[in-house]
């Protein structure tokens, strides 16, 4: 086949006009899908015949793009996770934005590799990171990186903390003695444990300190543990404060942790996957006092900033320490002073990934379109809604709040009285499942001190106050029929 022949094969559309028409149809369908999200089931089980379609073997021959879309339409679109629905309150996820979708679309069309290079994508990511620094009141000189999410953001920061604080060239020598210790509360997110394990310190390398009644780290216990560890020849290197724990939304006393870190010469890291971005909210910002004193902060932009997955960010004050942890430049990546390979700070020198998606674009477009203040108002409204739900619970003697409301997370249970713990747990588990299976809402759950609770994490820019009225009525109705 010659390249001049009509049949010269590429992966581009064979018929551009037909392909464009199909894409236009997809855009129309997608807008309807988002606009009418409230009217569809939040979640539903996939029937067997649909499940079977995912078991067919590798398609070896081409098919019509329209037919492929039909399969997506029939077998994927009706069975979503549910998190773009206003009544999805499970785990902790954002609900997406249309500008984010447009950004992802163009990121795929442009398809640059954000590992490095002298092109506009690099400038967009730099600017987004600078905006994040502004939000958390970090200096301009800090370094940063967009990553897949909170897990990678925490991992990246903790790797830098280890290398900077070890006191020797751990990169060249590896661990000399396994005596380095990180600290966090018992409510710390599991990804930090994974990170410390992967950093070679073992699970024991992360000390989990007891919590107060409000689920924040107990500062006195933390101090005592550090003292004891030092006396036993261990080397404390870093305290991880959490701003917005995943169970209850608790915010550790960041200033108190910053004080200890200053006194003890420790790295201060904040896992702000949920809450750091709440610096945009006037009501939450005062609770986050001290975040600006951290050495590093991990944020998730696909949670309370509603970016389409995946988008996380890590920001680190010690720019050189950050670069020294990850920079490694083989010959074929050597930089130039001119042309495409120009530029000082390539993102691949600040993290594990070499090839990187243009994930900054959706953030850049969304922040420009909506402005940071609107995002702040969305966060504040979720917090107000959490307290509204808290009031509905407090006003009804069949309902019981199990933990203080942290940020936008409400943990409660149905308790008609006269039941033991085991029966109450089973009852609430059943209520939660029925709410989910009847597609009324998708609340989460957790267990606090042995008490099973229905956990409502409110991070939707689409949810209304009336949704919570209806939810509480459903809990009461289902609870009543069960007992
Ligand atoms: C969600 C979360 C993480 C993990 O973030 P991913 O984006 O899921 O990788 C880490 N820490 C906290 C506090 C979280 O809520």
Short mmCIF file of C-alpha atoms and ligand atoms in Angstrom, two decimals:
data_model
loop_
_atom_site.label_atom_id
_atom_site.label_comp_id
_atom_site.label_asym_id
_atom_site.label_seq_id
_atom_site.Cartn_x
_atom_site.Cartn_y
_atom_site.Cartn_z
CA UNK A 1 0.00 0.00 0.00
CA UNK A 2 1.54 3.30 -1.00
CA UNK A 3 1.11 6.37 1.15
CA UNK A 4 -0.49 8.11 -1.80
CA UNK A 5 -3.13 5.47 -2.15
CA UNK A 6 -6.51 6.13 -0.65
CA UNK A 7 -6.20 3.10 1.56
CA UNK A 8 -3.10 4.25 3.42
CA UNK A 9 -3.91 3.01 6.88
CA UNK A 10 -3.73 5.18 10.01
CA UNK A 11 -5.73 5.38 13.22
CA UNK A 12 -7.46 8.56 12.10
CA UNK A 13 -11.12 8.35 11.07
CA UNK A 14 -11.68 6.85 7.66
CA UNK A 15 -14.51 9.28 7.17
CA UNK A 16 -13.85 12.52 9.04
CA UNK A 17 -17.34 13.94 8.50
CA UNK A 18 -19.02 10.80 9.76
CA UNK A 19 -16.72 10.68 12.76
CA UNK A 20 -17.41 14.34 13.55
CA UNK A 21 -21.17 13.73 13.41
CA UNK A 22 -20.80 10.83 15.84
CA UNK A 23 -18.73 12.99 18.21
CA UNK A 24 -21.36 15.75 18.07
CA UNK A 25 -23.98 13.21 19.00
CA UNK A 26 -21.84 12.09 21.93
CA UNK A 27 -21.55 15.67 23.14
CA UNK A 28 -25.33 16.09 22.97
CA UNK A 29 -25.86 12.81 24.81
CA UNK A 30 -23.23 13.70 27.41
CA UNK A 31 -24.81 17.05 28.20
CA UNK A 32 -28.21 15.39 28.59
CA UNK A 33 -26.61 12.76 30.78
CA UNK A 34 -25.23 15.37 33.18
CA UNK A 35 -28.22 17.70 33.01
CA UNK A 36 -30.66 14.89 33.86
CA UNK A 37 -28.45 13.05 36.33
CA UNK A 38 -30.94 13.58 39.18
CA UNK A 39 -33.70 11.75 37.28
CA UNK A 40 -31.73 8.58 36.76
CA UNK A 41 -30.98 5.86 39.29
CA UNK A 42 -27.88 6.69 41.29
CA UNK A 43 -26.67 3.13 41.00
CA UNK A 44 -27.97 -0.22 39.85
CA UNK A 45 -26.71 -3.77 39.69
CA UNK A 46 -25.52 -4.89 36.25
CA UNK A 47 -27.66 -7.68 34.77
CA UNK A 48 -25.99 -10.91 33.68
CA UNK A 49 -26.31 -10.29 29.94
CA UNK A 50 -24.56 -6.95 30.38
CA UNK A 51 -21.82 -8.53 32.50
CA UNK A 52 -21.30 -11.13 29.80
CA UNK A 53 -20.49 -8.46 27.24
CA UNK A 54 -17.35 -7.66 29.24
CA UNK A 55 -16.09 -11.21 28.87
CA UNK A 56 -15.70 -11.39 25.11
CA UNK A 57 -12.16 -11.85 23.83
CA UNK A 58 -9.84 -9.39 22.10
CA UNK A 59 -11.48 -7.71 19.10
CA UNK A 60 -9.05 -8.40 16.26
CA UNK A 61 -10.89 -6.73 13.43
CA UNK A 62 -12.17 -3.14 13.18
CA UNK A 63 -15.80 -2.32 13.89
CA UNK A 64 -17.87 0.69 13.14
CA UNK A 65 -17.28 3.51 15.66
CA UNK A 66 -21.04 4.04 15.86
CA UNK A 67 -21.51 0.44 16.94
CA UNK A 68 -18.81 0.83 19.58
CA UNK A 69 -20.60 3.88 20.89
CA UNK A 70 -23.86 1.95 21.00
CA UNK A 71 -22.18 -0.61 23.26
CA UNK A 72 -20.95 2.15 25.55
CA UNK A 73 -24.42 3.65 25.52
CA UNK A 74 -26.19 0.37 26.34
CA UNK A 75 -23.73 -1.42 28.60
CA UNK A 76 -21.73 1.25 30.41
CA UNK A 77 -23.70 4.48 30.73
CA UNK A 78 -26.66 2.99 32.67
CA UNK A 79 -24.36 1.49 35.33
CA UNK A 80 -22.34 4.38 36.77
CA UNK A 81 -20.59 4.52 40.10
CA UNK A 82 -23.07 7.22 40.99
CA UNK A 83 -20.76 9.92 42.24
CA UNK A 84 -21.98 12.61 39.86
CA UNK A 85 -25.48 12.20 41.30
CA UNK A 86 -26.43 14.84 43.92
CA UNK A 87 -27.32 12.19 46.50
CA UNK A 88 -24.02 10.34 46.40
CA UNK A 89 -22.46 10.72 49.85
CA UNK A 90 -20.30 7.60 50.05
CA UNK A 91 -16.53 7.56 50.48
CA UNK A 92 -15.32 10.98 49.41
CA UNK A 93 -15.51 12.13 45.81
CA UNK A 94 -16.23 15.18 43.77
CA UNK A 95 -18.97 15.36 41.20
CA UNK A 96 -17.13 16.70 38.16
CA UNK A 97 -17.54 19.90 36.14
CA UNK A 98 -18.31 20.47 32.49
CA UNK A 99 -15.30 22.78 32.17
CA UNK A 100 -13.24 19.93 33.59
CA UNK A 101 -14.60 17.69 30.84
CA UNK A 102 -13.68 20.24 28.21
CA UNK A 103 -10.19 20.43 29.66
CA UNK A 104 -9.79 16.66 29.56
CA UNK A 105 -11.07 16.62 26.00
CA UNK A 106 -8.49 19.13 24.83
CA UNK A 107 -5.80 17.47 26.92
CA UNK A 108 -6.40 14.32 24.88
CA UNK A 109 -6.54 16.17 21.55
CA UNK A 110 -3.31 18.07 22.21
CA UNK A 111 -1.91 15.00 23.95
CA UNK A 112 1.33 16.55 25.20
CA UNK A 113 3.62 14.73 27.60
CA UNK A 114 3.99 16.80 30.75
CA UNK A 115 7.22 15.09 31.73
CA UNK A 116 8.90 18.25 30.57
CA UNK A 117 9.72 20.44 27.62
CA UNK A 118 9.23 23.95 26.40
CA UNK A 119 5.55 24.12 25.45
CA UNK A 120 2.38 25.80 26.69
CA UNK A 121 1.18 22.75 28.64
CA UNK A 122 4.16 23.17 30.96
CA UNK A 123 3.21 26.79 31.62
CA UNK A 124 -0.39 25.82 32.33
CA UNK A 125 0.68 23.28 34.96
CA UNK A 126 3.11 25.76 36.52
CA UNK A 127 0.33 28.30 36.75
CA UNK A 128 -2.11 25.84 38.32
CA UNK A 129 0.50 24.91 40.94
CA UNK A 130 1.11 28.59 41.62
CA UNK A 131 -2.62 29.08 42.18
CA UNK A 132 -2.65 26.15 44.63
CA UNK A 133 0.25 27.80 46.49
CA UNK A 134 -1.79 31.00 46.71
CA UNK A 135 -4.76 29.06 48.08
CA UNK A 136 -2.80 27.41 50.90
CA UNK A 137 -0.64 30.51 51.49
CA UNK A 138 2.63 28.90 50.46
CA UNK A 139 5.55 31.00 49.17
CA UNK A 140 6.13 31.35 45.44
CA UNK A 141 9.47 29.56 45.80
CA UNK A 142 7.79 26.29 46.77
CA UNK A 143 7.79 23.44 44.28
CA UNK A 144 4.79 21.39 43.28
CA UNK A 145 3.46 18.69 41.06
CA UNK A 146 0.09 17.52 39.84
CA UNK A 147 -0.34 13.82 40.53
CA UNK A 148 -3.05 11.21 40.29
CA UNK A 149 -4.53 11.97 43.69
CA UNK A 150 -4.01 12.18 47.43
CA UNK A 151 -2.16 8.87 47.66
CA UNK A 152 0.56 9.87 45.22
CA UNK A 153 0.69 13.39 46.67
CA UNK A 154 1.30 12.02 50.17
CA UNK A 155 3.78 9.45 48.89
CA UNK A 156 5.76 12.11 47.04
CA UNK A 157 5.90 14.44 50.04
CA UNK A 158 6.84 11.69 52.50
CA UNK A 159 9.66 10.53 50.22
CA UNK A 160 11.10 14.05 50.26
CA UNK A 161 10.63 14.27 54.04
CA UNK A 162 12.54 11.02 54.50
CA UNK A 163 15.40 12.03 52.22
CA UNK A 164 15.78 15.53 53.61
CA UNK A 165 15.54 14.55 57.27
CA UNK A 166 17.49 11.28 57.29
CA UNK A 167 20.74 13.19 57.77
CA UNK A 168 22.71 11.22 55.18
CA UNK A 169 22.47 10.52 51.44
CA UNK A 170 19.70 7.96 51.65
CA UNK A 171 19.30 8.00 47.89
CA UNK A 172 22.80 6.69 47.34
CA UNK A 173 23.20 4.59 50.45
CA UNK A 174 19.72 3.28 51.11
CA UNK A 175 18.56 2.90 54.68
CA UNK A 176 21.56 2.54 57.01
CA UNK A 177 19.59 1.75 60.08
CA UNK A 178 15.88 1.19 60.13
CA UNK A 179 15.20 3.76 62.86
CA UNK A 180 13.38 6.61 61.10
CA UNK A 181 9.89 7.35 62.40
CA UNK A 182 6.85 9.20 61.03
CA UNK A 183 3.89 10.21 63.22
CA UNK A 184 0.20 10.62 62.58
CA UNK A 185 -3.04 9.91 64.42
CA UNK A 186 -4.93 6.63 64.49
CA UNK A 187 -7.34 8.33 62.05
CA UNK A 188 -4.63 8.86 59.43
CA UNK A 189 -5.45 7.74 55.88
CA UNK A 190 -4.16 4.29 54.92
CA UNK A 191 -2.20 5.64 51.94
CA UNK A 192 0.29 7.15 54.37
CA UNK A 193 0.91 3.72 55.88
CA UNK A 194 1.47 2.32 52.38
CA UNK A 195 3.86 5.18 51.61
CA UNK A 196 5.94 4.63 54.74
CA UNK A 197 6.07 0.90 54.04
CA UNK A 198 7.22 1.55 50.47
CA UNK A 199 9.84 3.98 51.77
CA UNK A 200 11.44 0.99 53.45
CA UNK A 201 10.52 1.80 57.03
CA UNK A 202 7.91 -0.91 57.52
CA UNK A 203 4.50 -0.44 59.04
CA UNK A 204 6.25 0.30 62.33
CA UNK A 205 7.81 3.37 60.70
CA UNK A 206 4.49 5.17 61.10
CA UNK A 207 3.49 5.67 64.73
CA UNK A 208 -0.23 6.05 65.20
CA UNK A 209 -1.00 8.38 68.06
CA UNK A 210 -4.24 8.23 70.03
CA UNK A 211 -7.01 10.73 69.32
CA UNK A 212 -9.13 13.10 71.37
CA UNK A 213 -12.91 12.86 71.61
CA UNK A 214 -13.22 15.01 68.50
CA UNK A 215 -11.04 12.56 66.52
CA UNK A 216 -8.06 14.94 66.30
CA UNK A 217 -4.57 13.86 67.24
CA UNK A 218 -3.77 14.03 70.94
CA UNK A 219 -0.91 16.50 71.11
CA UNK A 220 0.31 15.47 74.58
CA UNK A 221 0.43 11.81 73.58
CA UNK A 222 2.32 12.80 70.44
CA UNK A 223 4.94 14.70 72.45
CA UNK A 224 5.34 11.82 74.89
CA UNK A 225 5.80 9.30 72.09
CA UNK A 226 8.46 11.41 70.37
CA UNK A 227 10.35 11.77 73.64
CA UNK A 228 10.17 8.06 74.31
CA UNK A 229 11.27 7.16 70.79
CA UNK A 230 14.27 9.46 71.00
CA UNK A 231 15.24 7.95 74.34
CA UNK A 232 15.09 4.53 72.66
CA UNK A 233 17.49 5.52 69.90
CA UNK A 234 14.88 6.06 67.18
CA UNK A 235 15.03 9.07 64.88
CA UNK A 236 11.74 10.96 64.55
CA UNK A 237 11.65 12.71 61.17
CA UNK A 238 8.12 13.83 60.33
CA UNK A 239 4.67 14.50 61.73
CA UNK A 240 1.69 14.12 59.43
CA UNK A 241 -1.28 16.26 60.35
CA UNK A 242 -4.61 15.54 58.70
CA UNK A 243 -6.92 18.34 57.63
CA UNK A 244 -10.15 16.49 57.15
CA UNK A 245 -9.96 12.85 58.25
CA UNK A 246 -11.73 10.39 56.05
CA UNK A 247 -13.95 9.02 58.85
CA UNK A 248 -15.28 12.17 60.44
CA UNK A 249 -13.69 15.19 58.73
CA UNK A 250 -11.66 16.07 61.84
CA UNK A 251 -8.90 18.66 61.46
CA UNK A 252 -5.79 18.15 63.59
CA UNK A 253 -4.43 21.16 65.50
CA UNK A 254 -2.01 22.19 62.76
CA UNK A 255 -0.41 25.03 64.72
CA UNK A 256 0.34 22.75 67.66
CA UNK A 257 1.95 20.22 65.29
CA UNK A 258 3.93 23.01 63.60
CA UNK A 259 5.25 24.08 67.04
CA UNK A 260 6.47 20.57 67.83
CA UNK A 261 8.08 20.25 64.41
CA UNK A 262 9.92 23.52 64.95
CA UNK A 263 11.15 22.51 68.40
CA UNK A 264 12.18 19.02 67.33
CA UNK A 265 13.43 19.90 63.83
CA UNK A 266 10.90 17.57 62.18
CA UNK A 267 9.26 17.76 58.77
CA UNK A 268 5.63 18.91 59.00
CA UNK A 269 3.41 17.33 56.38
CA UNK A 270 -0.32 17.95 56.01
CA UNK A 271 -2.55 15.35 54.41
CA UNK A 272 -5.11 17.79 53.09
CA UNK A 273 -6.66 15.46 50.53
CA UNK A 274 -10.12 16.41 51.71
CA UNK A 275 -9.72 19.69 53.52
CA UNK A 276 -6.77 21.75 52.27
CA UNK A 277 -8.78 23.10 49.35
CA UNK A 278 -11.35 24.30 51.91
CA UNK A 279 -8.98 27.24 52.43
CA UNK A 280 -11.31 28.67 49.75
CA UNK A 281 -14.22 28.57 52.21
CA UNK A 282 -14.53 31.46 54.65
CA UNK A 283 -16.17 29.22 57.23
CA UNK A 284 -13.52 26.49 57.15
CA UNK A 285 -10.40 28.58 56.62
CA UNK A 286 -9.98 29.51 60.32
CA UNK A 287 -9.91 25.80 61.26
CA UNK A 288 -6.96 25.29 58.94
CA UNK A 289 -4.75 27.84 60.65
CA UNK A 290 -1.19 26.56 60.62
CA UNK A 291 -1.36 24.86 57.22
CA UNK A 292 0.83 27.67 55.87
CA UNK A 293 3.55 26.56 58.31
CA UNK A 294 3.74 23.05 56.83
CA UNK A 295 6.78 21.85 54.87
CA UNK A 296 4.50 20.03 52.47
CA UNK A 297 0.81 19.68 51.73
CA UNK A 298 -1.04 17.00 49.77
CA UNK A 299 -4.32 18.04 48.16
CA UNK A 300 -6.95 16.27 46.13
CA UNK A 301 -8.54 18.24 43.34
CA UNK A 302 -10.94 15.43 42.39
CA UNK A 303 -12.59 15.67 45.79
CA UNK A 304 -13.84 19.07 46.94
CA UNK A 305 -12.70 20.91 43.80
CA UNK A 306 -14.82 18.52 41.69
CA UNK A 307 -12.25 17.91 38.96
CA UNK A 308 -12.91 14.80 36.89
CA UNK A 309 -10.63 11.97 38.09
CA UNK A 310 -7.64 11.99 38.39
CA UNK A 311 -6.22 15.14 39.90
CA UNK A 312 -4.16 15.60 43.03
CA UNK A 313 -1.43 18.05 43.92
CA UNK A 314 1.59 18.11 46.20
CA UNK A 315 3.30 21.34 47.23
CA UNK A 316 6.68 21.39 48.96
CA UNK A 317 8.54 24.36 50.44
CA UNK A 318 11.99 22.82 50.10
CA UNK A 319 12.19 23.03 46.32
CA UNK A 320 15.78 21.74 46.21
CA UNK A 321 15.03 18.87 48.57
CA UNK A 322 12.09 17.93 46.37
CA UNK A 323 14.19 17.95 43.21
CA UNK A 324 17.07 16.09 44.85
CA UNK A 325 14.71 13.29 45.77
CA UNK A 326 13.48 12.59 42.26
CA UNK A 327 15.72 14.21 39.63
CA UNK A 328 17.63 11.78 37.44
CA UNK A 329 18.46 12.82 33.92
CA UNK A 330 19.67 10.20 31.43
CA UNK A 331 21.43 11.40 28.26
CA UNK A 332 18.39 11.23 26.07
CA UNK A 333 16.56 13.62 28.39
CA UNK A 334 19.38 16.14 28.67
CA UNK A 335 18.12 19.65 28.35
CA UNK A 336 18.92 22.31 25.90
CA UNK A 337 19.00 26.08 26.24
CA UNK A 338 16.85 26.47 23.14
CA UNK A 339 14.05 24.64 21.38
CA UNK A 340 11.60 22.08 22.72
CA UNK A 341 14.08 20.61 25.22
CA UNK A 342 14.68 23.98 26.92
CA UNK A 343 13.43 24.86 30.39
CA UNK A 344 14.85 24.55 33.88
CA UNK A 345 12.42 22.56 35.94
CA UNK A 346 10.86 19.62 34.25
CA UNK A 347 8.02 17.97 36.14
CA UNK A 348 9.58 14.54 35.66
CA UNK A 349 12.33 15.70 38.02
CA UNK A 350 9.82 16.18 40.82
CA UNK A 351 8.09 12.83 40.95
CA UNK A 352 8.06 9.19 39.95
CA UNK A 353 6.38 9.61 36.59
CA UNK A 354 8.27 10.43 33.44
CA UNK A 355 5.36 10.52 31.00
CA UNK A 356 2.56 12.55 32.47
CA UNK A 357 -0.92 13.47 31.31
CA UNK A 358 -1.93 17.11 30.79
CA UNK A 359 -4.17 16.97 33.86
CA UNK A 360 -3.56 20.62 34.64
CA UNK A 361 -5.74 21.78 31.77
CA UNK A 362 -9.07 20.82 33.31
CA UNK A 363 -8.10 22.57 36.55
CA UNK A 364 -6.93 25.66 34.68
CA UNK A 365 -10.13 25.89 32.63
CA UNK A 366 -12.41 25.22 35.61
CA UNK A 367 -10.73 27.76 37.88
CA UNK A 368 -10.80 30.37 35.15
CA UNK A 369 -14.44 29.74 34.29
CA UNK A 370 -15.83 29.60 37.83
CA UNK A 371 -13.29 31.59 39.84
CA UNK A 372 -11.95 30.42 43.19
CA UNK A 373 -14.67 32.25 45.15
CA UNK A 374 -17.46 30.23 43.58
CA UNK A 375 -15.65 27.02 44.45
CA UNK A 376 -15.35 28.38 47.98
CA UNK A 377 -19.10 29.01 48.13
CA UNK A 378 -19.80 25.44 46.99
CA UNK A 379 -17.61 24.14 49.82
CA UNK A 380 -19.27 26.42 52.37
CA UNK A 381 -22.72 25.27 51.27
CA UNK A 382 -21.76 21.62 51.77
CA UNK A 383 -20.59 22.48 55.28
CA UNK A 384 -23.86 24.28 55.98
CA UNK A 385 -25.76 21.28 54.63
CA UNK A 386 -23.83 18.98 56.97
CA UNK A 387 -24.98 21.10 59.90
CA UNK A 388 -28.50 21.19 58.53
CA UNK A 389 -28.50 17.39 58.47
CA UNK A 390 -27.02 17.51 61.98
CA UNK A 391 -30.02 19.56 63.11
CA UNK A 392 -32.50 17.14 61.55
CA UNK A 393 -30.74 14.37 63.48
CA UNK A 394 -30.65 16.33 66.74
CA UNK A 395 -34.36 17.16 66.48
CA UNK A 396 -35.40 13.54 66.21
CA UNK A 397 -35.01 11.26 69.20
CA UNK A 398 -34.84 8.16 66.96
CA UNK A 399 -31.62 9.44 65.41
CA UNK A 400 -28.25 9.85 67.05
CA UNK A 401 -25.11 11.69 65.99
CA UNK A 402 -22.08 9.44 66.58
CA UNK A 403 -19.22 11.92 66.07
CA UNK A 404 -18.90 15.69 65.95
CA UNK A 405 -19.55 16.98 62.42
CA UNK A 406 -16.14 17.56 60.84
CA UNK A 407 -16.24 19.85 57.83
CA UNK A 408 -18.92 18.16 55.70
CA UNK A 409 -19.01 14.66 57.18
CA UNK A 410 -21.94 13.49 59.33
CA UNK A 411 -21.85 10.12 61.14
CA UNK A 412 -25.13 9.03 62.70
CA UNK A 413 -27.37 6.04 63.33
CA UNK A 414 -30.99 5.13 63.78
CA UNK A 415 -31.57 4.15 67.39
CA UNK A 416 -35.13 3.34 68.51
CA UNK A 417 -33.86 2.38 72.00
CA UNK A 418 -33.87 -0.98 73.74
CA UNK A 419 -31.48 -2.68 71.29
CA UNK A 420 -27.98 -3.93 72.07
CA UNK A 421 -24.94 -2.81 70.08
CA UNK A 422 -24.90 -5.84 67.80
CA UNK A 423 -28.55 -5.47 66.84
CA UNK A 424 -28.18 -1.73 66.35
CA UNK A 425 -25.22 -2.26 64.05
CA UNK A 426 -27.13 -4.85 62.01
CA UNK A 427 -30.19 -2.60 61.85
CA UNK A 428 -28.23 0.38 60.58
CA UNK A 429 -26.32 -1.71 58.08
CA UNK A 430 -29.66 -2.88 56.69
CA UNK A 431 -31.08 0.65 56.58
CA UNK A 432 -28.03 1.88 54.70
CA UNK A 433 -28.24 -0.97 52.18
CA UNK A 434 -31.94 -0.46 51.57
CA UNK A 435 -31.42 3.26 51.00
CA UNK A 436 -28.78 2.30 48.47
CA UNK A 437 -30.66 -0.53 46.77
CA UNK A 438 -33.83 1.51 46.45
CA UNK A 439 -31.72 4.21 44.87
CA UNK A 440 -32.90 6.83 47.36
CA UNK A 441 -29.37 7.99 48.07
CA UNK A 442 -25.89 6.53 48.34
CA UNK A 443 -24.64 7.20 51.85
CA UNK A 444 -21.39 5.73 53.13
CA UNK A 445 -20.66 3.96 56.37
CA UNK A 446 -17.95 3.56 58.92
CA UNK A 447 -17.41 2.05 62.34
CA UNK A 448 -16.40 4.32 65.20
CA UNK A 449 -15.44 2.62 68.50
CA UNK A 450 -17.41 -0.42 67.46
CA UNK A 451 -20.48 1.59 66.51
CA UNK A 452 -21.62 1.15 62.91
CA UNK A 453 -22.70 4.50 61.52
CA UNK A 454 -24.26 5.79 58.39
CA UNK A 455 -21.69 8.25 57.15
CA UNK A 456 -22.77 11.11 54.94
CA UNK A 457 -19.89 12.88 53.19
CA UNK A 458 -21.36 15.86 51.40
CA UNK A 459 -19.16 16.95 48.53
CA UNK A 460 -21.56 17.69 45.73
CA UNK A 461 -22.20 21.01 44.07
CA UNK A 462 -25.60 19.66 42.97
CA UNK A 463 -27.14 18.54 46.26
CA UNK A 464 -29.93 20.62 47.83
CA UNK A 465 -31.20 20.97 51.40
CA UNK A 466 -34.41 19.20 50.40
CA UNK A 467 -32.38 16.11 49.54
CA UNK A 468 -31.54 15.75 53.23
CA UNK A 469 -35.17 16.15 54.34
CA UNK A 470 -36.10 13.30 52.06
CA UNK A 471 -33.13 11.21 53.12
CA UNK A 472 -33.92 11.52 56.82
CA UNK A 473 -37.58 10.65 56.20
CA UNK A 474 -36.48 7.56 54.31
CA UNK A 475 -34.16 6.46 57.12
CA UNK A 476 -37.00 6.84 59.61
CA UNK A 477 -39.48 5.04 57.39
CA UNK A 478 -37.19 2.11 56.66
CA UNK A 479 -36.03 1.92 60.29
CA UNK A 480 -39.61 1.72 61.46
CA UNK A 481 -40.53 -1.10 59.10
CA UNK A 482 -37.44 -3.07 60.14
CA UNK A 483 -38.17 -3.12 63.88
C1 LIG B 1 -8.96 10.38 49.72
C2 LIG B 1 -7.89 10.56 50.69
C3 LIG B 1 -6.58 10.16 50.39
C4 LIG B 1 -6.24 9.39 49.14
O1 LIG B 1 -6.45 10.15 48.01
P1 LIG B 1 -6.67 9.46 46.56
O2 LIG B 1 -6.99 10.62 45.71
O3 LIG B 1 -7.85 8.52 46.72
O4 LIG B 1 -5.44 8.76 46.20
C5 LIG B 1 -5.60 10.45 51.31
N1 LIG B 1 -5.87 11.07 52.46
C6 LIG B 1 -7.11 11.48 52.80
C7 LIG B 1 -7.36 12.18 54.08
C8 LIG B 1 -8.17 11.21 51.92
O5 LIG B 1 -9.40 11.59 52.23
#
